[in-house]
Each structure stands twice: as C-alpha cells, then as structure tokens.
Backbone as CSV, one residue per row, in Angstrom:
resi,resn,N_x,N_y,N_z,CA_x,CA_y,CA_z,C_x,C_y,C_z
1,MET,10.046,33.012,2.220,9.790,34.279,2.162,9.821,35.197,3.275
2,SER,10.426,36.028,3.384,10.529,36.723,4.532,9.368,37.783,4.684
3,VAL,8.934,38.339,5.788,7.788,39.101,5.950,8.224,40.139,6.713
4,LYS,7.815,41.617,6.402,7.944,42.717,7.305,6.573,43.084,7.606
5,ALA,6.460,42.910,9.007,5.355,43.315,9.321,5.136,44.532,9.953
6,LEU,3.636,44.887,9.940,3.636,46.647,10.074,3.342,46.637,11.575
7,TYR,3.192,45.365,11.888,2.927,45.519,13.845,3.044,44.178,14.220
8,PRO,3.394,44.294,15.462,3.923,42.826,16.369,2.830,42.041,15.667
9,TYR,3.181,40.575,15.696,1.946,39.626,15.698,3.019,38.245,15.938
10,SER,2.113,37.169,16.206,2.938,35.766,16.428,2.264,34.821,15.527
11,ALA,2.679,33.835,15.147,1.794,32.823,14.408,2.785,31.742,14.892
12,GLU,1.698,30.619,15.395,2.165,29.208,15.512,2.023,28.220,14.298
13,PRO,3.127,27.578,13.956,3.051,26.792,12.930,1.945,25.653,13.089
14,LYS,1.207,25.249,12.070,0.100,24.090,12.242,0.518,22.685,12.390
15,ASP,1.714,22.804,11.437,2.206,21.343,11.307,3.156,20.832,12.459
16,LEU,3.175,21.542,13.889,4.047,20.835,14.615,3.628,19.519,15.083
17,GLN,4.569,18.838,15.514,4.365,17.468,15.818,3.470,17.153,16.869
18,ALA,3.285,18.269,17.765,2.172,18.132,18.857,0.543,18.155,18.292
19,ASN,0.694,18.501,17.082,-0.548,18.525,16.401,-0.985,17.323,15.652
20,PHE,-0.239,16.527,15.783,-0.567,15.094,15.131,-0.723,14.052,15.995
21,ASN,-1.367,14.150,17.207,-1.832,13.015,18.000,-0.823,11.716,18.144
22,GLY,0.488,12.296,18.300,1.573,11.175,18.496,2.155,10.478,17.368
23,MET,1.769,11.246,16.056,2.028,10.780,14.788,3.394,11.686,14.283
24,GLN,3.938,11.407,13.340,4.827,12.480,12.550,4.666,12.266,11.280
25,LEU,5.090,13.477,10.521,5.030,13.437,8.795,6.457,12.993,8.554
26,VAL,6.432,12.451,7.447,7.750,11.670,6.778,7.370,12.125,5.320
27,TYR,8.433,12.657,4.809,8.607,12.955,3.403,9.413,12.001,2.631
28,VAL,8.786,11.470,1.491,9.784,10.492,0.681,9.742,11.064,-0.670
29,TYR,10.794,11.049,-1.210,10.919,11.467,-2.919,11.665,10.452,-3.561
30,TRP,11.219,9.960,-4.648,11.696,8.955,-5.327,12.553,9.486,-6.678
31,ARG,13.440,9.735,-6.375,14.261,10.368,-7.757,14.153,10.054,-8.982
32,LYS,13.968,10.511,-10.099,13.844,10.170,-11.380,12.430,9.431,-11.774
33,HIS,11.497,9.712,-10.988,10.353,9.046,-10.925,8.999,10.364,-10.949
34,LEU,9.263,11.001,-11.953,8.430,12.289,-11.961,6.781,12.024,-12.258
35,MET,6.498,10.631,-12.484,5.020,10.364,-12.537,4.499,11.113,-11.194
36,PHE,5.286,11.161,-10.259,4.921,11.637,-8.973,5.465,13.152,-8.685
37,CYS,4.944,14.285,-8.886,5.030,15.464,-9.025,5.811,16.153,-7.842
38,SER,5.821,15.631,-6.663,6.444,16.013,-5.637,6.637,14.957,-4.331
39,PRO,7.484,15.217,-3.585,7.541,14.175,-2.517,6.358,13.616,-1.923
40,PHE,6.023,12.661,-1.371,5.084,12.099,-0.780,5.029,12.737,0.534
41,ALA,4.066,12.691,1.418,3.878,13.111,2.578,3.144,12.277,3.522
42,PHE,3.826,11.420,4.326,3.175,10.297,4.996,2.851,10.543,6.460
43,LEU,1.865,10.131,7.118,1.652,10.410,8.396,2.023,8.955,9.072
44,ALA,3.076,8.868,9.815,3.516,7.401,10.411,3.843,7.598,11.863
45,ALA,3.507,6.453,12.769,3.922,6.418,14.115,5.611,6.286,14.278
46,PRO,6.105,7.236,15.192,7.218,7.121,15.336,8.241,5.893,15.542
47,ASP,7.186,4.878,16.383,7.561,3.529,16.785,7.520,2.609,15.546
48,MET,7.040,2.951,14.495,6.698,2.012,13.330,8.337,1.391,13.004
49,PRO,8.290,0.065,12.594,9.384,-0.393,12.317,9.716,0.054,10.792
50,LEU,10.955,0.450,10.231,11.223,0.972,9.009,10.741,-0.004,8.006
51,GLY,10.973,-1.176,7.869,10.837,-2.067,7.161,8.970,-2.229,6.981
52,ASP,8.393,-2.107,7.922,6.900,-1.926,8.027,6.469,-0.467,7.017
53,PHE,7.332,0.314,7.326,6.886,1.766,6.749,6.964,1.515,5.200
54,PHE,8.205,0.746,4.998,8.230,0.768,3.285,7.444,-0.405,2.765
55,GLU,6.987,-1.234,3.407,6.282,-2.322,2.837,4.503,-1.597,2.890
56,GLN,4.326,-1.488,4.158,2.748,-1.223,4.055,2.349,0.025,3.816
57,VAL,3.297,1.192,3.873,3.082,2.534,3.573,3.512,2.998,2.123
58,LEU,4.908,2.895,2.146,5.387,3.395,0.585,5.018,2.547,-0.467
59,ARG,5.527,1.443,-0.109,4.972,0.370,-1.398,3.482,0.525,-1.963
60,PRO,2.428,0.658,-1.317,1.148,0.760,-1.905,0.864,2.455,-2.451
61,ALA,1.674,3.202,-1.945,1.695,4.630,-2.349,2.166,4.782,-3.870
62,ILE,3.465,3.916,-4.104,3.946,3.806,-5.280,3.501,2.704,-6.511
63,ALA,2.598,2.156,-5.946,2.047,0.965,-6.837,1.852,1.217,-8.148
64,ALA,1.112,2.445,-8.525,0.712,2.771,-9.726,1.810,3.270,-10.630
65,HIS,2.905,3.245,-10.037,4.216,3.544,-11.158,4.467,1.901,-11.672
66,PRO,4.671,2.273,-13.307,5.357,0.814,-13.782,6.603,0.265,-12.902
67,ASP,7.419,1.047,-12.454,8.804,0.678,-12.168,8.645,-0.121,-10.659
68,SER,7.559,0.162,-9.863,7.209,-0.536,-8.514,7.430,-1.683,-8.461
69,ALA,7.034,-2.486,-9.735,6.971,-3.988,-9.555,8.513,-4.464,-9.320
70,GLY,9.584,-3.687,-10.130,10.945,-4.088,-9.884,11.455,-3.601,-9.076
71,LEU,10.984,-2.845,-8.062,11.678,-1.869,-6.998,12.157,-3.207,-5.705
72,ASP,13.333,-3.348,-5.368,14.082,-4.041,-4.289,14.610,-2.878,-3.214
73,PHE,13.787,-2.913,-2.203,14.323,-2.070,-1.325,15.656,-2.132,-0.678
74,SER,16.044,-3.466,-0.819,17.371,-3.775,-0.618,18.391,-3.071,-1.571
75,ARG,18.100,-2.747,-2.897,19.035,-2.195,-3.821,18.953,-0.627,-3.791
76,VAL,18.107,-0.143,-2.904,17.858,1.197,-3.114,18.986,2.139,-2.358
77,GLU,19.504,3.106,-3.203,20.630,3.941,-2.492,19.442,5.262,-1.762
78,TRP,19.789,5.190,-0.536,18.906,6.150,0.345,19.697,7.378,0.630
79,GLN,19.018,8.471,0.967,19.563,9.870,1.749,18.193,10.351,2.727
80,LEU,18.849,10.597,3.985,17.885,10.812,5.161,18.298,12.541,5.197
81,ASP,17.656,13.158,4.838,17.538,14.853,4.889,18.991,15.051,4.136
82,ASP,19.099,14.600,2.969,20.215,15.044,2.115,21.596,14.161,2.584
83,GLN,21.710,13.488,3.442,22.951,12.732,3.798,22.623,11.560,3.493
84,PRO,23.669,10.555,3.091,23.783,8.945,3.116,22.822,8.422,4.191
85,PHE,22.430,7.188,3.861,21.638,6.404,4.771,21.400,5.077,4.731
86,THR,21.750,4.398,5.730,21.702,3.027,5.623,20.660,2.555,6.460
87,PRO,19.491,2.126,5.646,18.326,1.756,6.849,18.466,0.428,7.434
88,ASP,18.053,0.428,8.663,17.806,-0.849,9.467,16.256,-1.026,9.709
89,LEU,15.947,-2.060,8.963,14.708,-2.441,8.603,13.829,-2.887,9.895
90,ALA,14.651,-3.299,10.698,13.995,-3.532,12.127,13.718,-2.652,13.272
91,ALA,14.614,-1.359,12.710,14.621,-0.252,13.754,13.290,0.702,13.428
92,SER,13.010,1.449,14.591,11.859,2.459,14.340,12.147,3.572,13.517
93,LEU,11.198,4.153,13.062,11.486,5.584,12.441,12.408,6.346,13.258
94,LYS,11.946,6.621,14.434,12.602,7.366,15.543,13.903,6.756,15.725
95,ASP,14.117,5.563,16.196,15.594,4.897,16.284,16.440,4.977,15.017
96,SER,15.802,5.099,13.959,16.737,5.370,12.544,17.214,7.029,12.363
97,GLY,16.534,7.752,13.285,16.691,9.272,12.926,15.891,9.904,11.934
98,ILE,14.656,9.114,11.943,13.978,9.990,11.087,12.812,10.665,11.923
99,GLY,12.977,11.941,11.795,12.113,12.997,12.739,10.923,13.340,11.973
100,HIS,10.015,14.188,12.387,8.905,14.954,12.040,9.433,15.560,11.006
101,LYS,8.866,15.613,9.895,9.256,16.425,8.619,10.279,15.881,7.907
102,SER,11.020,14.750,8.407,12.406,14.384,7.597,11.932,13.792,6.003
103,MET,12.958,14.166,5.390,12.992,13.671,4.136,13.964,12.484,3.755
104,LEU,13.134,11.416,3.247,13.954,10.063,2.539,13.952,10.186,1.187
105,THR,15.218,10.201,0.574,15.062,10.335,-1.143,15.806,8.772,-1.243
106,LEU,14.870,8.199,-2.139,15.338,7.021,-2.661,15.647,6.995,-4.135
107,THR,17.026,6.448,-4.647,17.534,6.160,-5.834,17.475,4.724,-6.194
108,THR,16.871,4.466,-7.343,16.793,3.109,-7.819,17.490,2.924,-8.826
109,PRO,18.963,2.472,-9.008,19.748,2.130,-9.951,18.966,1.193,-10.992
110,GLY,18.925,1.512,-12.127,17.997,0.593,-13.464,16.752,1.164,-13.310
111,LEU,16.202,1.757,-12.515,14.793,2.093,-12.613,14.849,3.557,-12.741
112,ASP,14.730,3.972,-14.045,14.563,5.366,-14.238,13.571,5.941,-15.054
113,GLY,12.507,5.583,-14.238,11.312,6.202,-14.731,10.491,5.584,-15.850
114,ILE,9.203,5.869,-16.412,8.836,5.397,-17.384,9.475,5.379,-18.684
115,GLY,9.808,4.132,-19.124,10.577,3.859,-20.242,11.763,4.667,-20.158
116,GLY,12.515,4.519,-19.013,13.806,5.374,-19.144,13.748,6.829,-19.357
117,SER,12.535,7.561,-19.290,12.378,8.702,-19.459,13.299,9.922,-18.616
118,ALA,13.790,9.397,-17.526,14.433,10.346,-16.652,15.962,10.220,-16.801
119,THR,16.621,9.393,-17.739,18.040,9.312,-18.084,18.463,10.534,-18.401
C-alpha cells in the first residue's frame, strides 16, 4: 500500500538481515496443505546445509499434519521465489541461492491435504 506523507520522513525496515545476528528469514509454503494458514517463517543460518534445513527445521514444523509421515523430500517439486528449483541437499542455503526472505514452495504429488481436501 502506498503512503502519501504530509511531511518528509524516513523509515528503516526492522526485518533487514543485519538485524538477525547473522541469520536469515526463510519462508516455506506447502502447497495444498491449508491446515497451515500461511507460509512458515524460519530463522536459519545462511551456511546451514539444505538437507539439514529440511530434516531439522522443516520436518518438525510440519509434523502435526497427517501428510507429513508420507513426505519424501526427494519427490517434492520445488520452487524458489516462484522459479523451478532443484535442491542440492549438501549445499548451504546461501550457495543454493536462498537468500534473506526467500520463499521455498513445495508441491507434493499424491499428498493433497487432509483426506485429499485440496484436490
């Protein structure tokens, strides 16, 4: 939303990466899984291996969803910032091109939400 100011002012965003003590925000959206009302926001180290991020950060966060037990990260269709993405699990977030406030979107063929409700 644009703002029309009545006087000159400046505002510094509070979510700059410099304000996160070397960490970065990573957003993750699990398409068709609306038990989670919005993308997750995770705080992660840029040098964390992507495989560790998936297993140590993402998997526990989605564990409450019934489809999580059948989730195989090797079969996921990924997007990074709305572009097709093929993860290298050994590469770091930074080396994978996942920057501060990047959005990872995962689509899981065959896992279509609770009772297939999202199909």
